[in-house]
Amino acid sequence: MTKRKQKLELTWIGKENRPRLEPRVLVEDPELSYHAPQRVTENDIFDNILIHGDNLLALKALEQGYAGKVKCIYIDPPYNTGQAMEHYEDGLEHSIWLALMRERLYLLRSLLSEDGTIFIQLNDDEMAYCKVLMDEVFGRPSFINQVAVKMKNTAGASGGGEDKRLKKNIEFILIYAKNNDSSIGFSKFNDFFEEIDLFELIDDMEAEGKSWKYTSILTDLGHLVEERTVLDGSGEPIVVKKYKGISRTTVSAVMRQSDADLDRTQVYQEYFDTIFSDTNAQTSIRTRIIDEFQSLEQDEALVASYVPRSGKDKGSLATHYYISPSIRRVIWLKDSAEKSGSRIFKKEKLGTYWSGFPLNNLTKEGGVRFPHGKKPESLVERILELATAPGDLVLDSFLGSGTTAAAAHKMGRRWIGVELGEHCYSHCIPRLKRVVDGEDNGGISKSRAWVGGGGFRFFRLAPSLLEKDKWGNWVVAKSYNAAMLAEAVCKLAGFTYDPSDTVFWQHGHSTERDFIYVTTQSLSGDQLRQISDEVGEDRSLLIYCSAFRANTAEFSNLTVNKIPAAVLNRCEWGRDDYSLNVQNLPMAEDLPPANGEKKPKKQKAVSDLPLFAGPSDEGGDA
């Protein structure tokens, strides 16, 4: 007997129970769709999507049309803070949170492109458990980073029992790739640099006993005395020019010798373009230049120009400077810093601690109040700068007040947002209309020079395809017209809904020769025979109808099923809510235990408690 191979995974109450989701149809409401009256730029995007409805059902509805097409997902789910846990069995609320998150994560993974990434923001209530859950759904090799984000100023951070715990002022973002193992998968993030005040950085380094390296100044390159060509490892030319008579000094020397009594800040301002550090880093280019020139005199320098085959300068002409005596590489301050007015900022490559976001008056950003859990547009901007390019598709299935959609829109990314709560109407729509109209001056509007443009389409989830009649029988819902019925059945059967303008029985297809036809009619033998003749021997047709009167075995190119009998067991019908609001859990009754003392009864686990319905105290917005 073969022993079942065990695997490391998280377990919880009811993990084996998986919902059978109905792939709903998305129905557009043209009255709530919105777009600018004219193009602002050639790159305006009008087909963004805002969906009102349960986000698990919405993700299932998106799966067929958008599987493998989303470049970046950012979600900020409710944090499950445990405020309703006092009278309940430990693990009930937690188990439901995990179960419903798992279902969403599997669907989100299917929507990601092979080189796509997902960012999930949480606090420490569920972060560690979500990390293990993500390892299970995405695979542990797909983990990229865990980021700590400063989300509150310490002076105002809620203590939550400061006598026992430190104040909470950070949250966490888990980052995973869809595919982290192949050539078509995730390769790397876009370069992103934080701006740090140069002089604050120097002071901090000196206070820590560290040496600040950018203290040399090249005042004169001298004159050209020689030019040679050196070959790189691939035989490509490196043109090296030798200069003699160079002049160099230091920042401190300029400060001492200046007649104008320049201070440090003024020296860095005046000599910004020629301040440098030097290094003996071993690179293949430097090694070949050393082999060629051996050494330099104190007043000599080399300038090497070549076209790199990799790295940030790949494909374009790069120029490197080398100085005496051991041909050390010159690193210019201007290559890693920027001068803006009277200030200089050092550009530091982004790490895993993020701060500097505007946290004061954040509740009013975007022109809508959202007191709890709101995220700054600049945080979403940073994520999208890292993981996307203009035109890429971004998804947020916990849209909250609409931050992700607003930021993505201003950055020229396509977006899909899903929100169940009433604030889809009270917050998201008004906010996104202001973005389109160019009336939203907050958030990242100024840095992006946003003036409006583009638009979005508003969709609702169609009701369940099947409903019970007055006798308790499942029938096709009365709200479904012929087109909605055909699209819904196509989704159920795994066909692409693509109705033909000329062939009545072509409502969709799975291949170029396999089609589907959906009708509420009862089909006779003559009708089926006529359809079979039109389909022909080299094509096949799947038919869903209310009834048929014929021996279908005589039609080899037809497969005929009855609605609703053929789909009854496909999924859960009539269920519109897969969400949980733990504060709506019923209170347990008090039952006397054996010793006569009254204690609250622990609530048993219930598999169909609603999850994520309504606004939460934390999270739920991006």
mmCIF file with all atom_site columns, N, CA, C and O in Angstrom, residues 32 34 50-52 366-370 396 398-406 415 417-436 456 458 620-622:
data_model
loop_
_atom_site.group_PDB
_atom_site.id
_atom_site.type_symbol
_atom_site.label_atom_id
_atom_site.label_alt_id
_atom_site.label_comp_id
_atom_site.label_asym_id
_atom_site.label_entity_id
_atom_site.label_seq_id
_atom_site.pdbx_PDB_ins_code
_atom_site.Cartn_x
_atom_site.Cartn_y
_atom_site.Cartn_z
_atom_site.occupancy
_atom_site.B_iso_or_equiv
_atom_site.pdbx_formal_charge
_atom_site.auth_seq_id
_atom_site.auth_comp_id
_atom_site.auth_asym_id
_atom_site.auth_atom_id
_atom_site.pdbx_PDB_model_num
ATOM 1   N N  . LEU A 1 32  ? -24.595 54.458 -14.945 1.00 0.00 ? 32  LEU A N  1
ATOM 2   C CA . LEU A 1 32  ? -23.527 54.679 -13.974 1.00 0.00 ? 32  LEU A CA 1
ATOM 3   C C  . LEU A 1 32  ? -22.133 54.577 -14.588 1.00 0.00 ? 32  LEU A C  1
ATOM 4   O O  . LEU A 1 32  ? -21.142 54.927 -13.936 1.00 0.00 ? 32  LEU A O  1
ATOM 5   N N  . TYR A 1 34  ? -19.160 55.915 -16.931 1.00 0.00 ? 34  TYR A N  1
ATOM 6   C CA . TYR A 1 34  ? -18.804 57.336 -17.036 1.00 0.00 ? 34  TYR A CA 1
ATOM 7   C C  . TYR A 1 34  ? -17.525 57.500 -17.832 1.00 0.00 ? 34  TYR A C  1
ATOM 8   O O  . TYR A 1 34  ? -16.591 56.703 -17.701 1.00 0.00 ? 34  TYR A O  1
ATOM 9   N N  . LEU A 1 50  ? -15.606 48.902 -13.070 1.00 0.00 ? 50  LEU A N  1
ATOM 10  C CA . LEU A 1 50  ? -16.011 48.974 -11.669 1.00 0.00 ? 50  LEU A CA 1
ATOM 11  C C  . LEU A 1 50  ? -17.198 48.037 -11.477 1.00 0.00 ? 50  LEU A C  1
ATOM 12  O O  . LEU A 1 50  ? -18.199 48.147 -12.186 1.00 0.00 ? 50  LEU A O  1
ATOM 13  N N  . ILE A 1 51  ? -17.074 47.106 -10.522 1.00 0.00 ? 51  ILE A N  1
ATOM 14  C CA . ILE A 1 51  ? -18.103 46.086 -10.309 1.00 0.00 ? 51  ILE A CA 1
ATOM 15  C C  . ILE A 1 51  ? -18.654 46.211 -8.898  1.00 0.00 ? 51  ILE A C  1
ATOM 16  O O  . ILE A 1 51  ? -17.888 46.263 -7.922  1.00 0.00 ? 51  ILE A O  1
ATOM 17  N N  . HIS A 1 52  ? -19.985 46.237 -8.789  1.00 0.00 ? 52  HIS A N  1
ATOM 18  C CA . HIS A 1 52  ? -20.622 46.176 -7.471  1.00 0.00 ? 52  HIS A CA 1
ATOM 19  C C  . HIS A 1 52  ? -21.163 44.767 -7.259  1.00 0.00 ? 52  HIS A C  1
ATOM 20  O O  . HIS A 1 52  ? -21.951 44.264 -8.051  1.00 0.00 ? 52  HIS A O  1
ATOM 21  N N  . GLY A 1 366 ? -9.088  62.116 -2.012  1.00 0.00 ? 366 GLY A N  1
ATOM 22  C CA . GLY A 1 366 ? -10.014 61.704 -3.056  1.00 0.00 ? 366 GLY A CA 1
ATOM 23  C C  . GLY A 1 366 ? -11.381 62.350 -2.956  1.00 0.00 ? 366 GLY A C  1
ATOM 24  O O  . GLY A 1 366 ? -12.277 62.044 -3.739  1.00 0.00 ? 366 GLY A O  1
ATOM 25  N N  . GLY A 1 367 ? -11.546 63.243 -1.959  1.00 0.00 ? 367 GLY A N  1
ATOM 26  C CA . GLY A 1 367 ? -12.816 63.938 -1.814  1.00 0.00 ? 367 GLY A CA 1
ATOM 27  C C  . GLY A 1 367 ? -13.892 63.122 -1.133  1.00 0.00 ? 367 GLY A C  1
ATOM 28  O O  . GLY A 1 367 ? -15.061 63.504 -1.148  1.00 0.00 ? 367 GLY A O  1
ATOM 29  N N  . VAL A 1 368 ? -13.524 61.977 -0.532  1.00 0.00 ? 368 VAL A N  1
ATOM 30  C CA . VAL A 1 368 ? -14.506 61.144 0.172   1.00 0.00 ? 368 VAL A CA 1
ATOM 31  C C  . VAL A 1 368 ? -13.941 60.782 1.543   1.00 0.00 ? 368 VAL A C  1
ATOM 32  O O  . VAL A 1 368 ? -12.749 60.538 1.691   1.00 0.00 ? 368 VAL A O  1
ATOM 33  N N  . ARG A 1 369 ? -14.808 60.768 2.544   1.00 0.00 ? 369 ARG A N  1
ATOM 34  C CA . ARG A 1 369 ? -14.392 60.390 3.888   1.00 0.00 ? 369 ARG A CA 1
ATOM 35  C C  . ARG A 1 369 ? -14.487 58.880 4.055   1.00 0.00 ? 369 ARG A C  1
ATOM 36  O O  . ARG A 1 369 ? -15.500 58.274 3.715   1.00 0.00 ? 369 ARG A O  1
ATOM 37  N N  . PHE A 1 370 ? -13.414 58.290 4.568   1.00 0.00 ? 370 PHE A N  1
ATOM 38  C CA . PHE A 1 370 ? -13.366 56.843 4.811   1.00 0.00 ? 370 PHE A CA 1
ATOM 39  C C  . PHE A 1 370 ? -12.464 56.662 6.024   1.00 0.00 ? 370 PHE A C  1
ATOM 40  O O  . PHE A 1 370 ? -11.272 56.387 5.894   1.00 0.00 ? 370 PHE A O  1
ATOM 41  N N  . ASP A 1 396 ? -8.083  45.284 -8.052  1.00 0.00 ? 396 ASP A N  1
ATOM 42  C CA . ASP A 1 396 ? -8.293  45.368 -6.604  1.00 0.00 ? 396 ASP A CA 1
ATOM 43  C C  . ASP A 1 396 ? -9.705  44.873 -6.325  1.00 0.00 ? 396 ASP A C  1
ATOM 44  O O  . ASP A 1 396 ? -10.678 45.502 -6.751  1.00 0.00 ? 396 ASP A O  1
ATOM 45  N N  . PHE A 1 398 ? -10.995 44.427 -3.261  1.00 0.00 ? 398 PHE A N  1
ATOM 46  C CA . PHE A 1 398 ? -11.496 45.027 -2.020  1.00 0.00 ? 398 PHE A CA 1
ATOM 47  C C  . PHE A 1 398 ? -11.355 46.537 -2.163  1.00 0.00 ? 398 PHE A C  1
ATOM 48  O O  . PHE A 1 398 ? -10.571 47.172 -1.459  1.00 0.00 ? 398 PHE A O  1
ATOM 49  N N  . LEU A 1 399 ? -12.098 47.136 -3.060  1.00 0.00 ? 399 LEU A N  1
ATOM 50  C CA . LEU A 1 399 ? -11.796 48.482 -3.533  1.00 0.00 ? 399 LEU A CA 1
ATOM 51  C C  . LEU A 1 399 ? -12.023 49.556 -2.479  1.00 0.00 ? 399 LEU A C  1
ATOM 52  O O  . LEU A 1 399 ? -11.401 50.613 -2.533  1.00 0.00 ? 399 LEU A O  1
ATOM 53  N N  . GLY A 1 400 ? -12.916 49.328 -1.506  1.00 0.00 ? 400 GLY A N  1
ATOM 54  C CA . GLY A 1 400 ? -13.132 50.307 -0.439  1.00 0.00 ? 400 GLY A CA 1
ATOM 55  C C  . GLY A 1 400 ? -13.611 51.629 -0.972  1.00 0.00 ? 400 GLY A C  1
ATOM 56  O O  . GLY A 1 400 ? -14.669 51.738 -1.580  1.00 0.00 ? 400 GLY A O  1
ATOM 57  N N  . SER A 1 401 ? -12.828 52.681 -0.782  1.00 0.00 ? 401 SER A N  1
ATOM 58  C CA . SER A 1 401 ? -13.219 54.011 -1.257  1.00 0.00 ? 401 SER A CA 1
ATOM 59  C C  . SER A 1 401 ? -12.701 54.300 -2.652  1.00 0.00 ? 401 SER A C  1
ATOM 60  O O  . SER A 1 401 ? -12.921 55.392 -3.170  1.00 0.00 ? 401 SER A O  1
ATOM 61  N N  . GLY A 1 402 ? -11.981 53.346 -3.263  1.00 0.00 ? 402 GLY A N  1
ATOM 62  C CA . GLY A 1 402 ? -11.563 53.512 -4.651  1.00 0.00 ? 402 GLY A CA 1
ATOM 63  C C  . GLY A 1 402 ? -10.137 53.977 -4.854  1.00 0.00 ? 402 GLY A C  1
ATOM 64  O O  . GLY A 1 402 ? -9.777  54.415 -5.949  1.00 0.00 ? 402 GLY A O  1
ATOM 65  N N  . THR A 1 403 ? -9.278  53.861 -3.820  1.00 0.00 ? 403 THR A N  1
ATOM 66  C CA . THR A 1 403 ? -7.915  54.385 -3.925  1.00 0.00 ? 403 THR A CA 1
ATOM 67  C C  . THR A 1 403 ? -7.121  53.745 -5.061  1.00 0.00 ? 403 THR A C  1
ATOM 68  O O  . THR A 1 403 ? -6.459  54.430 -5.840  1.00 0.00 ? 403 THR A O  1
ATOM 69  N N  . THR A 1 404 ? -7.152  52.410 -5.159  1.00 0.00 ? 404 THR A N  1
ATOM 70  C CA . THR A 1 404 ? -6.368  51.731 -6.195  1.00 0.00 ? 404 THR A CA 1
ATOM 71  C C  . THR A 1 404 ? -6.803  52.171 -7.584  1.00 0.00 ? 404 THR A C  1
ATOM 72  O O  . THR A 1 404 ? -5.973  52.445 -8.450  1.00 0.00 ? 404 THR A O  1
ATOM 73  N N  . ALA A 1 405 ? -8.108  52.227 -7.810  1.00 0.00 ? 405 ALA A N  1
ATOM 74  C CA . ALA A 1 405 ? -8.607  52.633 -9.121  1.00 0.00 ? 405 ALA A CA 1
ATOM 75  C C  . ALA A 1 405 ? -8.202  54.071 -9.442  1.00 0.00 ? 405 ALA A C  1
ATOM 76  O O  . ALA A 1 405 ? -7.792  54.376 -10.568 1.00 0.00 ? 405 ALA A O  1
ATOM 77  N N  . ALA A 1 406 ? -8.307  54.961 -8.451  1.00 0.00 ? 406 ALA A N  1
ATOM 78  C CA . ALA A 1 406 ? -7.948  56.363 -8.675  1.00 0.00 ? 406 ALA A CA 1
ATOM 79  C C  . ALA A 1 406 ? -6.464  56.499 -9.019  1.00 0.00 ? 406 ALA A C  1
ATOM 80  O O  . ALA A 1 406 ? -6.093  57.203 -9.963  1.00 0.00 ? 406 ALA A O  1
ATOM 81  N N  . TRP A 1 415 ? -7.640  49.313 -15.150 1.00 0.00 ? 415 TRP A N  1
ATOM 82  C CA . TRP A 1 415 ? -7.958  48.797 -13.820 1.00 0.00 ? 415 TRP A CA 1
ATOM 83  C C  . TRP A 1 415 ? -9.324  48.117 -13.775 1.00 0.00 ? 415 TRP A C  1
ATOM 84  O O  . TRP A 1 415 ? -10.228 48.421 -14.555 1.00 0.00 ? 415 TRP A O  1
ATOM 85  N N  . GLY A 1 417 ? -11.950 47.171 -10.495 1.00 0.00 ? 417 GLY A N  1
ATOM 86  C CA . GLY A 1 417 ? -12.201 47.286 -9.060  1.00 0.00 ? 417 GLY A CA 1
ATOM 87  C C  . GLY A 1 417 ? -13.513 46.628 -8.689  1.00 0.00 ? 417 GLY A C  1
ATOM 88  O O  . GLY A 1 417 ? -14.495 46.752 -9.430  1.00 0.00 ? 417 GLY A O  1
ATOM 89  N N  . VAL A 1 418 ? -13.540 45.932 -7.558  1.00 0.00 ? 418 VAL A N  1
ATOM 90  C CA . VAL A 1 418 ? -14.741 45.247 -7.085  1.00 0.00 ? 418 VAL A CA 1
ATOM 91  C C  . VAL A 1 418 ? -15.039 45.719 -5.671  1.00 0.00 ? 418 VAL A C  1
ATOM 92  O O  . VAL A 1 418 ? -14.154 45.731 -4.812  1.00 0.00 ? 418 VAL A O  1
ATOM 93  N N  . GLU A 1 419 ? -16.279 46.087 -5.416  1.00 0.00 ? 419 GLU A N  1
ATOM 94  C CA . GLU A 1 419 ? -16.675 46.506 -4.076  1.00 0.00 ? 419 GLU A CA 1
ATOM 95  C C  . GLU A 1 419 ? -18.114 46.084 -3.808  1.00 0.00 ? 419 GLU A C  1
ATOM 96  O O  . GLU A 1 419 ? -18.998 46.321 -4.636  1.00 0.00 ? 419 GLU A O  1
ATOM 97  N N  . LEU A 1 420 ? -18.328 45.447 -2.659  1.00 0.00 ? 420 LEU A N  1
ATOM 98  C CA . LEU A 1 420 ? -19.665 44.973 -2.288  1.00 0.00 ? 420 LEU A CA 1
ATOM 99  C C  . LEU A 1 420 ? -20.460 46.035 -1.552  1.00 0.00 ? 420 LEU A C  1
ATOM 100 O O  . LEU A 1 420 ? -21.664 46.163 -1.714  1.00 0.00 ? 420 LEU A O  1
ATOM 101 N N  . GLY A 1 421 ? -19.804 46.824 -0.711  1.00 0.00 ? 421 GLY A N  1
ATOM 102 C CA . GLY A 1 421 ? -20.500 47.744 0.172   1.00 0.00 ? 421 GLY A CA 1
ATOM 103 C C  . GLY A 1 421 ? -21.225 48.866 -0.556  1.00 0.00 ? 421 GLY A C  1
ATOM 104 O O  . GLY A 1 421 ? -21.012 49.135 -1.741  1.00 0.00 ? 421 GLY A O  1
ATOM 105 N N  . GLU A 1 422 ? -22.077 49.553 0.202   1.00 0.00 ? 422 GLU A N  1
ATOM 106 C CA . GLU A 1 422 ? -22.827 50.674 -0.345  1.00 0.00 ? 422 GLU A CA 1
ATOM 107 C C  . GLU A 1 422 ? -21.902 51.813 -0.765  1.00 0.00 ? 422 GLU A C  1
ATOM 108 O O  . GLU A 1 422 ? -22.259 52.639 -1.603  1.00 0.00 ? 422 GLU A O  1
ATOM 109 N N  . HIS A 1 423 ? -20.679 51.831 -0.190  1.00 0.00 ? 423 HIS A N  1
ATOM 110 C CA . HIS A 1 423 ? -19.764 52.904 -0.573  1.00 0.00 ? 423 HIS A CA 1
ATOM 111 C C  . HIS A 1 423 ? -19.245 52.740 -2.006  1.00 0.00 ? 423 HIS A C  1
ATOM 112 O O  . HIS A 1 423 ? -18.524 53.597 -2.488  1.00 0.00 ? 423 HIS A O  1
ATOM 113 N N  . CYS A 1 424 ? -19.606 51.655 -2.679  1.00 0.00 ? 424 CYS A N  1
ATOM 114 C CA . CYS A 1 424 ? -19.356 51.596 -4.127  1.00 0.00 ? 424 CYS A CA 1
ATOM 115 C C  . CYS A 1 424 ? -20.070 52.767 -4.806  1.00 0.00 ? 424 CYS A C  1
ATOM 116 O O  . CYS A 1 424 ? -19.549 53.367 -5.743  1.00 0.00 ? 424 CYS A O  1
ATOM 117 N N  . TYR A 1 425 ? -21.283 53.090 -4.283  1.00 0.00 ? 425 TYR A N  1
ATOM 118 C CA . TYR A 1 425 ? -22.071 54.188 -4.848  1.00 0.00 ? 425 TYR A CA 1
ATOM 119 C C  . TYR A 1 425 ? -21.747 55.522 -4.172  1.00 0.00 ? 425 TYR A C  1
ATOM 120 O O  . TYR A 1 425 ? -21.672 56.559 -4.839  1.00 0.00 ? 425 TYR A O  1
ATOM 121 N N  . SER A 1 426 ? -21.541 55.488 -2.857  1.00 0.00 ? 426 SER A N  1
ATOM 122 C CA . SER A 1 426 ? -21.348 56.738 -2.122  1.00 0.00 ? 426 SER A CA 1
ATOM 123 C C  . SER A 1 426 ? -19.914 57.249 -2.185  1.00 0.00 ? 426 SER A C  1
ATOM 124 O O  . SER A 1 426 ? -19.672 58.443 -1.998  1.00 0.00 ? 426 SER A O  1
ATOM 125 N N  . HIS A 1 427 ? -18.933 56.339 -2.442  1.00 0.00 ? 427 HIS A N  1
ATOM 126 C CA . HIS A 1 427 ? -17.528 56.735 -2.444  1.00 0.00 ? 427 HIS A CA 1
ATOM 127 C C  . HIS A 1 427 ? -16.860 56.526 -3.807  1.00 0.00 ? 427 HIS A C  1
ATOM 128 O O  . HIS A 1 427 ? -16.310 57.459 -4.387  1.00 0.00 ? 427 HIS A O  1
ATOM 129 N N  . CYS A 1 428 ? -16.898 55.274 -4.290  1.00 0.00 ? 428 CYS A N  1
ATOM 130 C CA . CYS A 1 428 ? -16.119 54.937 -5.493  1.00 0.00 ? 428 CYS A CA 1
ATOM 131 C C  . CYS A 1 428 ? -16.572 55.721 -6.719  1.00 0.00 ? 428 CYS A C  1
ATOM 132 O O  . CYS A 1 428 ? -15.747 56.328 -7.415  1.00 0.00 ? 428 CYS A O  1
ATOM 133 N N  . ILE A 1 429 ? -17.859 55.690 -7.011  1.00 0.00 ? 429 ILE A N  1
ATOM 134 C CA . ILE A 1 429 ? -18.341 56.350 -8.230  1.00 0.00 ? 429 ILE A CA 1
ATOM 135 C C  . ILE A 1 429 ? -18.078 57.851 -8.199  1.00 0.00 ? 429 ILE A C  1
ATOM 136 O O  . ILE A 1 429 ? -17.496 58.399 -9.150  1.00 0.00 ? 429 ILE A O  1
ATOM 137 N N  . PRO A 1 430 ? -18.468 58.579 -7.119  1.00 0.00 ? 430 PRO A N  1
ATOM 138 C CA . PRO A 1 430 ? -18.173 60.021 -7.114  1.00 0.00 ? 430 PRO A CA 1
ATOM 139 C C  . PRO A 1 430 ? -16.676 60.323 -7.197  1.00 0.00 ? 430 PRO A C  1
ATOM 140 O O  . PRO A 1 430 ? -16.266 61.245 -7.906  1.00 0.00 ? 430 PRO A O  1
ATOM 141 N N  . ARG A 1 431 ? -15.872 59.535 -6.508  1.00 0.00 ? 431 ARG A N  1
ATOM 142 C CA . ARG A 1 431 ? -14.421 59.773 -6.526  1.00 0.00 ? 431 ARG A CA 1
ATOM 143 C C  . ARG A 1 431 ? -13.849 59.568 -7.917  1.00 0.00 ? 431 ARG A C  1
ATOM 144 O O  . ARG A 1 431 ? -13.071 60.389 -8.410  1.00 0.00 ? 431 ARG A O  1
ATOM 145 N N  . LEU A 1 432 ? -14.240 58.481 -8.571  1.00 0.00 ? 432 LEU A N  1
ATOM 146 C CA . LEU A 1 432 ? -13.687 58.182 -9.885  1.00 0.00 ? 432 LEU A CA 1
ATOM 147 C C  . LEU A 1 432 ? -14.218 59.138 -10.952 1.00 0.00 ? 432 LEU A C  1
ATOM 148 O O  . LEU A 1 432 ? -13.525 59.428 -11.927 1.00 0.00 ? 432 LEU A O  1
ATOM 149 N N  . LYS A 1 433 ? -15.427 59.641 -10.771 1.00 0.00 ? 433 LYS A N  1
ATOM 150 C CA . LYS A 1 433 ? -15.928 60.671 -11.686 1.00 0.00 ? 433 LYS A CA 1
ATOM 151 C C  . LYS A 1 433 ? -15.076 61.933 -11.583 1.00 0.00 ? 433 LYS A C  1
ATOM 152 O O  . LYS A 1 433 ? -14.753 62.563 -12.597 1.00 0.00 ? 433 LYS A O  1
ATOM 153 N N  . ARG A 1 434 ? -14.703 62.292 -10.356 1.00 0.00 ? 434 ARG A N  1
ATOM 154 C CA . ARG A 1 434 ? -13.843 63.473 -10.179 1.00 0.00 ? 434 ARG A CA 1
ATOM 155 C C  . ARG A 1 434 ? -12.479 63.252 -10.824 1.00 0.00 ? 434 ARG A C  1
ATOM 156 O O  . ARG A 1 434 ? -11.883 64.186 -11.371 1.00 0.00 ? 434 ARG A O  1
ATOM 157 N N  . VAL A 1 435 ? -11.975 62.028 -10.732 1.00 0.00 ? 435 VAL A N  1
ATOM 158 C CA . VAL A 1 435 ? -10.698 61.720 -11.385 1.00 0.00 ? 435 VAL A CA 1
ATOM 159 C C  . VAL A 1 435 ? -10.826 61.908 -12.894 1.00 0.00 ? 435 VAL A C  1
ATOM 160 O O  . VAL A 1 435 ? -9.986  62.549 -13.535 1.00 0.00 ? 435 VAL A O  1
ATOM 161 N N  . VAL A 1 436 ? -11.874 61.354 -13.473 1.00 0.00 ? 436 VAL A N  1
ATOM 162 C CA . VAL A 1 436 ? -12.093 61.454 -14.919 1.00 0.00 ? 436 VAL A CA 1
ATOM 163 C C  . VAL A 1 436 ? -12.254 62.914 -15.343 1.00 0.00 ? 436 VAL A C  1
ATOM 164 O O  . VAL A 1 436 ? -11.715 63.349 -16.367 1.00 0.00 ? 436 VAL A O  1
ATOM 165 N N  . PHE A 1 456 ? -14.729 54.805 -17.160 1.00 0.00 ? 456 PHE A N  1
ATOM 166 C CA . PHE A 1 456 ? -14.914 53.458 -16.645 1.00 0.00 ? 456 PHE A CA 1
ATOM 167 C C  . PHE A 1 456 ? -16.330 52.975 -16.949 1.00 0.00 ? 456 PHE A C  1
ATOM 168 O O  . PHE A 1 456 ? -17.243 53.780 -17.163 1.00 0.00 ? 456 PHE A O  1
ATOM 169 N N  . PHE A 1 458 ? -19.490 50.585 -15.504 1.00 0.00 ? 458 PHE A N  1
ATOM 170 C CA . PHE A 1 458 ? -20.017 50.097 -14.231 1.00 0.00 ? 458 PHE A CA 1
ATOM 171 C C  . PHE A 1 458 ? -20.846 48.838 -14.471 1.00 0.00 ? 458 PHE A C  1
ATOM 172 O O  . PHE A 1 458 ? -21.747 48.815 -15.322 1.00 0.00 ? 458 PHE A O  1
ATOM 173 N N  . GLY A 1 620 ? -9.723  46.835 3.965   1.00 0.00 ? 620 GLY A N  1
ATOM 174 C CA . GLY A 1 620 ? -10.861 46.923 3.076   1.00 0.00 ? 620 GLY A CA 1
ATOM 175 C C  . GLY A 1 620 ? -10.817 48.069 2.106   1.00 0.00 ? 620 GLY A C  1
ATOM 176 O O  . GLY A 1 620 ? -11.790 48.328 1.415   1.00 0.00 ? 620 GLY A O  1
ATOM 177 N N  . ASP A 1 621 ? -9.730  48.777 2.022   1.00 0.00 ? 621 ASP A N  1
ATOM 178 C CA . ASP A 1 621 ? -9.637  49.847 1.031   1.00 0.00 ? 621 ASP A CA 1
ATOM 179 C C  . ASP A 1 621 ? -8.271  49.806 0.385   1.00 0.00 ? 621 ASP A C  1
ATOM 180 O O  . ASP A 1 621 ? -7.285  49.497 1.016   1.00 0.00 ? 621 ASP A O  1
ATOM 181 N N  . ALA A 1 622 ? -8.259  50.133 -0.891  1.00 0.00 ? 622 ALA A N  1
ATOM 182 C CA . ALA A 1 622 ? -6.986  50.312 -1.569  1.00 0.00 ? 622 ALA A CA 1
ATOM 183 C C  . ALA A 1 622 ? -7.133  51.460 -2.522  1.00 0.00 ? 622 ALA A C  1
ATOM 184 O O  . ALA A 1 622 ? -8.114  51.576 -3.191  1.00 0.00 ? 622 ALA A O  1
#
